[in-house]
Short mmCIF file of C-alpha atoms in Angstrom, two decimals:
data_model
loop_
_atom_site.label_atom_id
_atom_site.label_comp_id
_atom_site.label_asym_id
_atom_site.label_seq_id
_atom_site.Cartn_x
_atom_site.Cartn_y
_atom_site.Cartn_z
CA UNK A 1 0.00 0.00 0.00
CA UNK A 2 1.03 3.58 -0.56
CA UNK A 3 1.47 5.97 2.32
CA UNK A 4 0.02 9.53 2.07
CA UNK A 5 2.75 12.10 1.69
CA UNK A 6 3.07 15.11 3.97
CA UNK A 7 3.45 18.42 2.20
CA UNK A 8 3.28 22.06 3.18
CA UNK A 9 1.61 24.56 0.87
CA UNK A 10 2.26 28.29 1.21
CA UNK A 11 0.56 31.04 -0.73
CA UNK A 12 1.80 34.63 -0.57
CA UNK A 13 -0.99 37.07 -1.38
CA UNK A 14 -1.13 40.84 -1.44
CA UNK A 15 -2.57 40.89 2.08
CA UNK A 16 -2.06 37.48 3.69
CA UNK A 17 0.52 34.71 3.63
CA UNK A 18 -1.21 31.37 4.27
CA UNK A 19 0.31 27.99 5.07
CA UNK A 20 -1.25 24.53 5.36
CA UNK A 21 0.14 21.11 6.27
CA UNK A 22 -1.47 18.21 4.43
CA UNK A 23 -1.15 14.47 4.90
CA UNK A 24 -2.42 13.18 1.58
CA UNK A 25 -5.67 15.13 1.18
CA UNK A 26 -6.22 15.72 4.91
CA UNK A 27 -5.47 19.16 6.36
CA UNK A 28 -3.52 18.67 9.61
CA UNK A 29 -2.86 22.33 10.43
CA UNK A 30 -3.20 25.76 8.86
CA UNK A 31 -2.20 29.33 9.69
CA UNK A 32 -2.90 32.77 8.20
CA UNK A 33 -0.41 35.60 8.71
CA UNK A 34 -0.05 39.07 7.20
CA UNK A 35 2.19 39.41 4.16
CA UNK A 36 5.31 41.48 4.85
CA UNK A 37 6.73 44.18 2.62
CA UNK A 38 9.74 42.00 1.80
CA UNK A 39 7.53 38.87 1.33
CA UNK A 40 10.26 36.48 2.48
CA UNK A 41 10.09 37.24 6.20
CA UNK A 42 6.34 36.62 5.98
CA UNK A 43 7.05 33.16 4.56
CA UNK A 44 9.50 32.48 7.39
CA UNK A 45 6.87 33.54 9.94
CA UNK A 46 4.15 31.40 8.35
CA UNK A 47 6.41 28.35 8.27
CA UNK A 48 7.50 28.86 11.87
CA UNK A 49 3.92 29.26 13.13
CA UNK A 50 2.68 26.27 11.11
CA UNK A 51 5.43 23.95 12.35
CA UNK A 52 4.79 25.08 15.93
CA UNK A 53 1.04 24.57 15.58
CA UNK A 54 1.39 21.14 13.94
CA UNK A 55 3.89 19.89 16.52
CA UNK A 56 4.94 16.26 15.94
CA UNK A 57 2.66 16.12 12.88
CA UNK A 58 5.19 18.27 11.00
CA UNK A 59 7.73 15.45 11.11
CA UNK A 60 8.26 13.69 7.81
CA UNK A 61 7.28 16.61 5.54
CA UNK A 62 8.80 15.84 2.14
CA UNK A 63 7.99 18.98 0.16
CA UNK A 64 7.17 22.65 0.54
CA UNK A 65 5.18 24.21 -2.30
CA UNK A 66 5.17 28.02 -2.45
CA UNK A 67 2.96 30.24 -4.58
CA UNK A 68 3.84 33.92 -4.77
CA UNK A 69 2.52 37.15 -6.23
CA UNK A 70 6.04 38.59 -6.04
CA UNK A 71 6.60 38.61 -9.81
CA UNK A 72 3.17 39.90 -10.81
CA UNK A 73 3.46 42.70 -8.25
CA UNK A 74 6.89 43.63 -9.59
CA UNK A 75 5.44 44.21 -13.07
CA UNK A 76 2.22 45.89 -11.91
CA UNK A 77 4.00 48.14 -9.40
CA UNK A 78 7.01 48.78 -11.68
CA UNK A 79 9.64 47.76 -9.14
CA UNK A 80 12.56 45.31 -8.86
CA UNK A 81 12.74 44.91 -12.63
CA UNK A 82 15.98 44.44 -14.54
CA UNK A 83 16.97 45.64 -17.99
CA UNK A 84 16.39 43.21 -20.83
CA UNK A 85 17.53 43.32 -24.44
CA UNK A 86 15.51 42.01 -27.37
CA UNK A 87 16.89 40.07 -30.32
CA UNK A 88 14.26 39.34 -32.95
CA UNK A 89 15.15 37.02 -35.83
CA UNK A 90 12.69 38.20 -38.46
CA UNK A 91 14.09 40.55 -41.12
CA UNK A 92 13.09 41.47 -43.73
CA UNK A 93 9.64 40.88 -42.15
CA UNK A 94 8.07 42.52 -39.06
CA UNK A 95 10.31 45.59 -39.06
CA UNK A 96 7.41 48.02 -38.67
CA UNK A 97 6.46 46.87 -35.15
CA UNK A 98 9.59 46.60 -33.06
CA UNK A 99 10.02 44.88 -29.67
CA UNK A 100 8.48 46.83 -26.75
CA UNK A 101 6.31 48.79 -29.23
CA UNK A 102 3.10 48.17 -27.24
CA UNK A 103 4.52 48.42 -23.70
CA UNK A 104 3.38 51.20 -21.36
CA UNK A 105 5.96 53.99 -21.47
CA UNK A 106 6.79 53.87 -17.75
CA UNK A 107 7.39 50.11 -17.83
CA UNK A 108 9.45 50.23 -21.03
CA UNK A 109 11.61 53.01 -19.55
CA UNK A 110 12.71 50.62 -16.80
CA UNK A 111 13.12 47.45 -18.85
CA UNK A 112 14.38 48.30 -22.35
CA UNK A 113 18.03 47.30 -22.62
CA UNK A 114 18.37 47.43 -26.40
CA UNK A 115 16.47 46.31 -29.49
CA UNK A 116 18.15 44.28 -32.22
CA UNK A 117 16.45 43.00 -35.39
CA UNK A 118 18.40 40.48 -37.48
CA UNK A 119 17.72 38.55 -40.69
CA UNK A 120 16.22 35.07 -40.46
CA UNK A 121 13.14 33.27 -39.18
CA UNK A 122 10.60 30.99 -40.79
CA UNK A 123 7.36 31.19 -42.76
CA UNK A 124 4.02 29.92 -41.45
CA UNK A 125 4.57 26.61 -43.27
CA UNK A 126 8.02 25.96 -41.78
CA UNK A 127 10.12 27.20 -44.70
CA UNK A 128 13.02 29.58 -44.07
CA UNK A 129 12.11 33.22 -44.51
CA UNK A 130 15.77 33.88 -45.28
CA UNK A 131 18.87 32.17 -43.83
CA UNK A 132 19.67 33.54 -40.38
CA UNK A 133 22.52 36.07 -40.41
CA UNK A 134 24.75 34.75 -37.62
CA UNK A 135 27.13 37.71 -37.89
CA UNK A 136 24.26 40.07 -37.09
CA UNK A 137 23.34 37.99 -34.03
CA UNK A 138 26.97 38.04 -32.83
CA UNK A 139 27.15 41.81 -33.31
CA UNK A 140 23.93 42.24 -31.32
CA UNK A 141 25.32 40.09 -28.49
CA UNK A 142 28.50 42.19 -28.33
CA UNK A 143 26.45 45.40 -28.22
CA UNK A 144 24.32 44.00 -25.40
CA UNK A 145 27.43 43.04 -23.44
CA UNK A 146 28.95 46.50 -24.00
CA UNK A 147 25.75 48.11 -22.67
CA UNK A 148 26.07 46.12 -19.45
CA UNK A 149 22.80 44.26 -19.98
CA UNK A 150 22.86 40.67 -18.72
CA UNK A 151 19.43 39.40 -19.81
CA UNK A 152 18.18 38.91 -23.35
CA UNK A 153 14.97 37.60 -24.90
CA UNK A 154 15.25 35.96 -28.30
CA UNK A 155 12.23 35.66 -30.57
CA UNK A 156 11.83 34.48 -34.15
CA UNK A 157 8.94 34.33 -36.58
CA UNK A 158 6.87 31.15 -36.15
CA UNK A 159 9.32 29.71 -33.62
CA UNK A 160 6.62 27.46 -32.01
CA UNK A 161 6.63 25.65 -35.36
CA UNK A 162 10.40 25.36 -35.44
CA UNK A 163 12.73 26.87 -32.83
CA UNK A 164 15.92 26.33 -34.85
CA UNK A 165 16.67 30.05 -35.29
CA UNK A 166 16.11 30.89 -31.62
CA UNK A 167 18.23 27.97 -30.43
CA UNK A 168 21.13 28.80 -32.75
CA UNK A 169 20.93 32.50 -31.84
CA UNK A 170 21.07 31.54 -28.16
CA UNK A 171 24.29 29.58 -28.76
CA UNK A 172 25.86 32.59 -30.44
CA UNK A 173 24.78 34.97 -27.66
CA UNK A 174 26.20 32.70 -24.97
CA UNK A 175 29.51 32.48 -26.83
CA UNK A 176 29.78 36.26 -27.15
CA UNK A 177 28.28 37.14 -23.74
CA UNK A 178 28.81 34.21 -21.31
CA UNK A 179 27.29 36.10 -18.33
CA UNK A 180 24.02 36.72 -20.15
CA UNK A 181 20.79 34.91 -19.26
CA UNK A 182 18.87 33.92 -22.38
CA UNK A 183 15.10 33.46 -22.60
CA UNK A 184 13.63 31.86 -25.74
CA UNK A 185 10.12 32.93 -26.72
CA UNK A 186 9.37 29.45 -28.08
CA UNK A 187 9.76 28.01 -24.56
CA UNK A 188 7.08 30.30 -23.17
CA UNK A 189 4.46 31.49 -25.62
CA UNK A 190 2.31 30.39 -28.52
CA UNK A 191 1.62 31.52 -32.06
CA UNK A 192 1.56 35.34 -32.12
CA UNK A 193 4.95 37.02 -32.41
CA UNK A 194 4.40 40.19 -30.38
CA UNK A 195 2.59 38.50 -27.50
CA UNK A 196 5.12 35.67 -27.34
CA UNK A 197 8.01 38.12 -27.51
CA UNK A 198 6.44 40.22 -24.73
CA UNK A 199 6.32 37.19 -22.42
CA UNK A 200 9.99 36.43 -23.12
CA UNK A 201 11.01 40.04 -22.48
CA UNK A 202 9.03 40.12 -19.25
CA UNK A 203 10.65 36.87 -18.15
CA UNK A 204 14.12 38.24 -18.90
CA UNK A 205 13.42 41.39 -16.87
CA UNK A 206 12.41 39.27 -13.85
CA UNK A 207 15.34 36.84 -13.84
CA UNK A 208 17.40 38.61 -11.16
CA UNK A 209 14.35 38.99 -8.91
CA UNK A 210 13.39 35.34 -9.48
CA UNK A 211 16.82 34.09 -8.49
CA UNK A 212 16.90 36.30 -5.41
CA UNK A 213 13.38 35.34 -4.36
CA UNK A 214 13.91 31.63 -4.95
CA UNK A 215 17.09 31.67 -2.87
CA UNK A 216 15.21 33.48 -0.09
CA UNK A 217 12.55 30.76 -0.17
CA UNK A 218 15.25 28.08 -0.06
CA UNK A 219 16.77 29.79 2.98
CA UNK A 220 13.36 30.09 4.66
CA UNK A 221 12.68 26.36 4.24
CA UNK A 222 16.17 25.52 5.51
CA UNK A 223 15.68 27.79 8.54
CA UNK A 224 12.45 25.95 9.39
CA UNK A 225 14.42 22.77 10.06
CA UNK A 226 12.38 20.80 7.53
CA UNK A 227 14.24 18.32 5.35
CA UNK A 228 12.02 18.99 2.35
CA UNK A 229 12.35 19.82 -1.33
CA UNK A 230 11.13 23.23 -2.47
CA UNK A 231 8.69 23.63 -5.35
CA UNK A 232 7.19 26.80 -6.83
CA UNK A 233 3.58 26.73 -8.01
CA UNK A 234 2.70 27.59 -11.60
CA UNK A 235 -0.17 29.29 -13.45
CA UNK A 236 -1.83 26.02 -14.45
CA UNK A 237 -2.18 24.56 -10.95
CA UNK A 238 1.01 22.53 -11.05
CA UNK A 239 4.50 22.96 -9.58
CA UNK A 240 8.10 23.02 -10.73
CA UNK A 241 11.27 22.39 -8.78
CA UNK A 242 12.63 25.66 -7.41
CA UNK A 243 15.77 25.48 -9.56
CA UNK A 244 13.63 25.15 -12.71
CA UNK A 245 10.98 27.68 -11.69
CA UNK A 246 13.51 30.45 -11.10
CA UNK A 247 14.35 30.42 -14.82
CA UNK A 248 10.71 31.03 -15.82
CA UNK A 249 9.14 33.43 -13.28
CA UNK A 250 6.31 34.35 -15.68
CA UNK A 251 4.85 30.87 -15.21
CA UNK A 252 4.05 31.87 -11.61
CA UNK A 253 2.12 35.06 -12.41
CA UNK A 254 -1.37 33.74 -11.63
CA UNK A 255 -0.43 30.87 -9.34
CA UNK A 256 -2.27 32.36 -6.34
CA UNK A 257 -5.81 32.25 -7.76
CA UNK A 258 -5.04 28.93 -9.43
CA UNK A 259 -3.97 27.43 -6.09
CA UNK A 260 -7.23 28.60 -4.55
CA UNK A 261 -9.27 26.93 -7.28
CA UNK A 262 -7.39 23.66 -6.94
CA UNK A 263 -7.72 23.80 -3.16
CA UNK A 264 -11.44 24.54 -3.43
CA UNK A 265 -11.95 21.45 -5.62
CA UNK A 266 -10.23 19.22 -3.05
CA UNK A 267 -11.94 20.71 0.02
CA UNK A 268 -15.41 20.61 -1.55
CA UNK A 269 -14.99 17.32 -3.38
CA UNK A 270 -16.34 19.03 -6.53
CA UNK A 271 -14.23 19.13 -9.71
CA UNK A 272 -16.56 21.05 -12.06
CA UNK A 273 -17.82 24.37 -10.73
CA UNK A 274 -17.36 28.13 -10.63
CA UNK A 275 -14.97 29.40 -7.94
CA UNK A 276 -14.84 32.79 -6.26
CA UNK A 277 -11.72 33.39 -4.19
CA UNK A 278 -12.04 36.54 -2.09
CA UNK A 279 -8.68 37.60 -0.72
CA UNK A 280 -7.61 40.71 1.09
CA UNK A 281 -7.15 42.82 -2.04
CA UNK A 282 -9.17 41.26 -4.87
CA UNK A 283 -11.70 38.55 -5.66
CA UNK A 284 -10.71 36.15 -8.44
CA UNK A 285 -13.43 34.30 -10.30
CA UNK A 286 -12.76 31.29 -12.52
CA UNK A 287 -14.13 28.00 -13.73
CA UNK A 288 -13.00 24.53 -12.65
CA UNK A 289 -12.91 21.84 -15.32
CA UNK A 290 -12.00 18.38 -14.04
CA UNK A 291 -10.35 19.90 -10.99
CA UNK A 292 -8.15 22.34 -12.91
CA UNK A 293 -8.81 25.98 -13.85
CA UNK A 294 -10.04 26.65 -17.37
CA UNK A 295 -7.17 28.12 -19.40
CA UNK A 296 -7.35 31.43 -21.22
CA UNK A 297 -7.13 31.06 -24.99
CA UNK A 298 -7.05 34.77 -25.65
CA UNK A 299 -4.66 37.62 -24.99
CA UNK A 300 -4.02 38.31 -21.30
CA UNK A 301 -2.71 41.68 -20.18
CA UNK A 302 -0.13 41.73 -17.39
CA UNK A 303 0.77 45.18 -16.12
CA UNK A 304 -0.56 46.68 -19.35
CA UNK A 305 1.45 44.34 -21.60
CA UNK A 306 -0.30 41.98 -24.03
CA UNK A 307 0.74 38.34 -23.56
CA UNK A 308 -0.43 34.96 -24.78
CA UNK A 309 0.86 31.99 -22.82
CA UNK A 310 -0.17 29.46 -20.17
CA UNK A 311 -2.55 31.45 -17.96
CA UNK A 312 -5.84 30.60 -16.22
CA UNK A 313 -9.03 32.26 -17.45
CA UNK A 314 -9.74 34.59 -14.53
CA UNK A 315 -11.68 37.73 -13.79
CA UNK A 316 -10.25 39.82 -10.95
CA UNK A 317 -12.45 42.42 -9.29
CA UNK A 318 -11.75 44.98 -6.56
CA UNK A 319 -13.62 43.15 -3.82
CA UNK A 320 -11.56 41.90 -0.88
CA UNK A 321 -11.30 42.09 2.86
CA UNK A 322 -9.15 45.22 2.60
CA UNK A 323 -11.21 46.97 -0.09
CA UNK A 324 -11.92 50.59 0.85
CA UNK A 325 -15.62 51.51 1.03
CA UNK A 326 -16.70 55.07 0.18
CA UNK A 327 -19.83 56.62 1.66
CA UNK A 328 -21.03 59.53 -0.49
CA UNK A 329 -21.75 58.06 -2.96
CA UNK A 330 -21.27 54.47 -1.86
CA UNK A 331 -18.27 52.96 -3.66
CA UNK A 332 -16.52 49.61 -3.45
CA UNK A 333 -12.81 49.87 -4.28
CA UNK A 334 -10.82 49.90 -6.42
CA UNK A 335 -8.34 50.92 -3.73
CA UNK A 336 -7.42 48.55 -0.91
CA UNK A 337 -5.44 48.83 2.32
CA UNK A 338 -3.78 45.52 1.34
CA UNK A 339 -1.48 43.98 3.91
CA UNK A 340 -2.08 46.99 6.19
CA UNK A 341 -5.59 45.68 6.97
CA UNK A 342 -4.53 44.84 10.53
CA UNK A 343 -3.64 48.47 11.18
CA UNK A 344 -6.07 50.49 9.06
CA UNK A 345 -9.48 48.74 9.28
CA UNK A 346 -11.89 50.15 11.86
CA UNK A 347 -12.26 46.85 13.73
CA UNK A 348 -8.50 46.77 14.24
CA UNK A 349 -8.32 50.32 15.57
CA UNK A 350 -7.71 52.10 12.26
CA UNK A 351 -9.64 54.88 10.56
CA UNK A 352 -10.47 53.41 7.12
CA UNK A 353 -13.83 51.77 6.34
CA UNK A 354 -13.12 48.44 4.62
CA UNK A 355 -15.16 45.48 3.41
CA UNK A 356 -14.11 43.67 6.58
CA UNK A 357 -15.74 46.39 8.68
CA UNK A 358 -18.96 46.07 6.65
CA UNK A 359 -18.90 42.28 7.14
CA UNK A 360 -18.42 42.65 10.92
CA UNK A 361 -21.14 45.31 11.17
CA UNK A 362 -23.49 43.03 9.18
CA UNK A 363 -22.86 40.11 11.51
CA UNK A 364 -21.26 38.00 8.77
CA UNK A 365 -18.06 37.49 10.74
CA UNK A 366 -16.79 38.11 14.25
CA UNK A 367 -13.39 39.74 13.90
CA UNK A 368 -11.50 42.42 15.78
CA UNK A 369 -13.44 44.84 17.99
CA UNK A 370 -17.10 44.98 16.93
CA UNK A 371 -17.67 48.14 19.02
CA UNK A 372 -15.40 50.02 16.59
CA UNK A 373 -18.09 49.77 13.86
CA UNK A 374 -21.14 50.36 16.07
CA UNK A 375 -21.32 53.99 14.88
CA UNK A 376 -21.80 53.04 11.21
CA UNK A 377 -25.25 53.89 9.85
CA UNK A 378 -27.18 50.59 9.34
CA UNK A 379 -28.55 51.92 6.03
CA UNK A 380 -25.00 52.60 4.83
CA UNK A 381 -23.85 49.12 5.92
CA UNK A 382 -26.80 47.48 4.15
CA UNK A 383 -26.27 49.46 0.95
CA UNK A 384 -22.51 48.77 0.91
CA UNK A 385 -23.07 45.04 1.37
CA UNK A 386 -25.69 45.04 -1.39
CA UNK A 387 -23.24 46.73 -3.77
CA UNK A 388 -20.57 44.15 -2.93
CA UNK A 389 -23.06 41.32 -3.58
CA UNK A 390 -24.16 42.93 -6.87
CA UNK A 391 -20.55 43.27 -8.05
CA UNK A 392 -19.77 39.62 -7.26
CA UNK A 393 -22.97 38.32 -8.91
CA UNK A 394 -22.39 40.30 -12.11
CA UNK A 395 -18.79 39.09 -12.34
CA UNK A 396 -19.75 35.44 -11.82
CA UNK A 397 -22.30 35.74 -14.62
CA UNK A 398 -19.63 37.20 -16.95
CA UNK A 399 -17.38 34.17 -16.40
CA UNK A 400 -20.05 31.55 -17.09
CA UNK A 401 -20.01 30.08 -20.59
CA UNK A 402 -23.64 28.91 -20.70
CA UNK A 403 -26.94 29.19 -18.82
CA UNK A 404 -26.61 25.84 -17.04
CA UNK A 405 -26.79 26.19 -13.28
CA UNK A 406 -23.57 25.07 -11.59
CA UNK A 407 -22.30 25.25 -8.00
CA UNK A 408 -20.05 28.07 -6.87
CA UNK A 409 -17.25 27.31 -4.41
CA UNK A 410 -16.69 30.23 -2.02
CA UNK A 411 -13.13 30.38 -0.70
CA UNK A 412 -10.63 32.86 0.66
CA UNK A 413 -10.43 34.89 3.83
CA UNK A 414 -13.18 37.17 2.53
CA UNK A 415 -15.58 34.40 1.45
CA UNK A 416 -18.25 35.81 3.80
CA UNK A 417 -18.68 38.65 1.27
CA UNK A 418 -20.09 36.24 -1.35
CA UNK A 419 -23.94 36.29 -1.43
CA UNK A 420 -25.80 33.07 -0.60
CA UNK A 421 -27.88 33.28 -3.79
CA UNK A 422 -26.55 34.16 -7.23
CA UNK A 423 -28.52 33.89 -10.52
CA UNK A 424 -27.31 30.92 -12.58
CA UNK A 425 -25.66 29.28 -9.55
CA UNK A 426 -27.28 26.12 -8.15
CA UNK A 427 -25.72 26.55 -4.71
CA UNK A 428 -22.96 28.50 -3.00
CA UNK A 429 -20.69 26.03 -1.23
CA UNK A 430 -18.67 27.21 1.78
CA UNK A 431 -16.05 24.57 2.60
CA UNK A 432 -13.97 23.81 5.68
CA UNK A 433 -10.55 25.50 5.67
CA UNK A 434 -11.78 27.73 2.83
CA UNK A 435 -9.78 30.67 4.21
CA UNK A 436 -6.54 28.82 3.37
CA UNK A 437 -7.74 27.10 0.17
CA UNK A 438 -4.85 28.73 -1.69
CA UNK A 439 -2.28 27.06 0.57
CA UNK A 440 -4.15 23.74 0.30
CA UNK A 441 -4.09 24.03 -3.50
CA UNK A 442 -0.36 24.71 -3.45
CA UNK A 443 0.24 21.62 -1.31
CA UNK A 444 -1.61 19.24 -3.68
CA UNK A 445 -0.11 20.61 -6.89
CA UNK A 446 1.41 18.18 -9.38
CA UNK A 447 4.06 18.58 -12.08
CA UNK A 448 2.88 19.31 -15.60
CA UNK A 449 4.06 19.06 -19.17
CA UNK A 450 2.59 20.76 -22.20
CA UNK A 451 2.96 20.69 -25.97
CA UNK A 452 1.43 23.28 -28.28
CA UNK A 453 2.69 23.00 -31.84
CA UNK A 454 1.78 22.42 -35.47
CA UNK A 455 2.21 18.99 -37.04
CA UNK A 456 2.26 18.53 -40.82
CA UNK A 457 1.53 15.64 -43.14
CA UNK A 458 0.19 13.37 -40.39
CA UNK A 459 -3.26 12.12 -39.46
CA UNK A 460 -5.10 13.59 -36.47
CA UNK A 461 -4.62 10.57 -34.20
CA UNK A 462 -0.91 10.43 -35.00
CA UNK A 463 -0.50 14.15 -34.30
CA UNK A 464 -2.20 13.81 -30.92
CA UNK A 465 -0.06 10.78 -30.06
CA UNK A 466 3.11 12.68 -30.96
CA UNK A 467 2.02 15.69 -28.92
CA UNK A 468 1.17 13.46 -25.96
CA UNK A 469 4.61 11.83 -26.08
CA UNK A 470 6.29 15.25 -26.11
CA UNK A 471 4.17 16.48 -23.22
CA UNK A 472 4.95 13.37 -21.16
CA UNK A 473 8.66 13.81 -21.86
CA UNK A 474 8.40 17.47 -20.82
CA UNK A 475 6.74 16.54 -17.51
CA UNK A 476 9.32 13.83 -16.81
CA UNK A 477 12.16 16.31 -17.43
CA UNK A 478 10.49 18.66 -14.95
CA UNK A 479 10.59 15.98 -12.25
CA UNK A 480 7.33 14.04 -12.64
CA UNK A 481 7.20 10.29 -12.05
CA UNK A 482 6.40 8.80 -15.53
CA UNK A 483 4.25 6.09 -13.92
CA UNK A 484 1.84 8.73 -12.56
CA UNK A 485 1.53 10.99 -15.61
CA UNK A 486 -1.96 11.37 -17.08
CA UNK A 487 -3.47 13.51 -19.85
CA UNK A 488 -5.84 16.21 -18.59
CA UNK A 489 -6.45 18.29 -21.71
CA UNK A 490 -6.30 17.74 -25.48
CA UNK A 491 -7.10 20.34 -28.15
CA UNK A 492 -6.64 20.03 -31.90
CA UNK A 493 -7.36 22.48 -34.69
CA UNK A 494 -6.98 21.70 -38.42
CA UNK A 495 -5.21 24.56 -40.22
CA UNK A 496 -6.78 24.81 -43.63
CA UNK A 497 -4.60 27.74 -44.73
CA UNK A 498 -1.43 25.62 -44.64
CA UNK A 499 -0.43 23.39 -47.59
CA UNK A 500 -0.91 19.64 -47.07
CA UNK A 501 -2.27 18.22 -43.84
CA UNK A 502 -1.55 20.56 -40.93
CA UNK A 503 -2.99 20.41 -37.45
CA UNK A 504 -2.28 22.49 -34.38
CA UNK A 505 -2.29 20.20 -31.36
CA UNK A 506 -2.09 21.09 -27.69
CA UNK A 507 -1.78 18.45 -24.95
CA UNK A 508 -1.40 18.97 -21.19
CA UNK A 509 -0.38 16.22 -18.78
CA UNK A 510 0.22 16.09 -15.02
CA UNK A 511 1.99 13.68 -12.70
CA UNK A 512 3.21 13.39 -9.13
CA UNK A 513 6.66 14.71 -8.30
CA UNK A 514 9.07 11.78 -8.57
CA UNK A 515 10.33 12.15 -5.01
CA UNK A 516 6.76 12.30 -3.74
CA UNK A 517 5.05 9.69 -5.88
CA UNK A 518 3.08 7.04 -4.01
CA UNK A 519 5.44 4.35 -5.29
CA UNK A 520 8.31 6.03 -3.48
CA UNK A 521 6.60 5.59 -0.16
CA UNK A 522 5.71 1.92 -0.44
#
């Protein structure tokens, strides 16, 4: 028989840092602490409190899974970003829209470390546009080195079809500039040159922060005394080993809401439902399909930059425990007190009216000092709560894809703000440990592999089989136990505009981490 594995999940949100200890699917202990300005000390505190609370139950923990908003916040708040250079292999095509052309001016001012267009790339059918000019690539690498820029993103036309140009350009850059970190767009994005290039550039700008943050997490786990491997959660509800995740920080952008959705599915025992995760700063609404969040197939903006890569289909609204409530007229957000909730909310002795104060005054939750909100006009409290409920209901309806009534899983520390009845929702399910669903979701995360590419001159079944094999190999390289890997999503689209038989095939697989697989514990 297999023995359940003990794991700790940690999720760092804008307001709270949550931690949960799981034995298999059973929650043994959980804690909620305030996020700190430097993030890392908050993780240390959460780990310390969780281990103390769990006592002997914390013995035998084999893995710590951490989800963080650190990288998203860096882009949104325009801080801790490094300079990144762009090399695009595309001339004579695509010269009119250069790298960074659609970035917000304030973000581009921090990140742009040079733009270099060189000859090469491929056509939509896999043929060479023109042979790649290796001398131009080498000259670009020397210019980047001379400018003191140590991160570069390389993109090429139709590189998801064939990455030969990007891979060869990377070799040349590393030869000319050995200290440079290279990000290939083909490893991150999908068809769509600008969006794929944007993701690569964003990744390159976050590399120094990712390495620093990952090392801080490693140190925090070591300081806890746990003999456990560290994993970082990803956008699709899976994890990657810390040493792999630090090379691709963009894959952790939306890991927080994704963790909450995965945790909600486990805690409620429901794999197909809508989920509303109300945190301290925002509420994130998504759809669970077979226990995993539905993926976005359209352009996703991050910090004002258009991207198209592996991201969950989410709607974030300004409704959270720290959301500031205005009185004349009544407004809900968009500003929030964030991690300062414990100092600024009325019930904690502050002077700002927040959603938490409205919830306490309405009798939805007993938190802080209720006498601090006794002076609020009951009519104002009722109207503010009604506006919160209306905002949530409208947003849930926007995320539904049909009129079928489905359950809604209410999770997060602010789940009490979700109305009990919502049009189009069969029931609102409040689950045990819902306030730390994000940490629970992090703890149960698996390792994934994905393939999204175009296959030519093959039948549909053969293309899917080839894509599946590549996805399985990708998951195994990332640390998944091959014996546990299973397919969770298959999409195929015939491409009639390409000569011959062409089909775009996307396959996602997941598996248990090799060191944590049930077989390892037998």
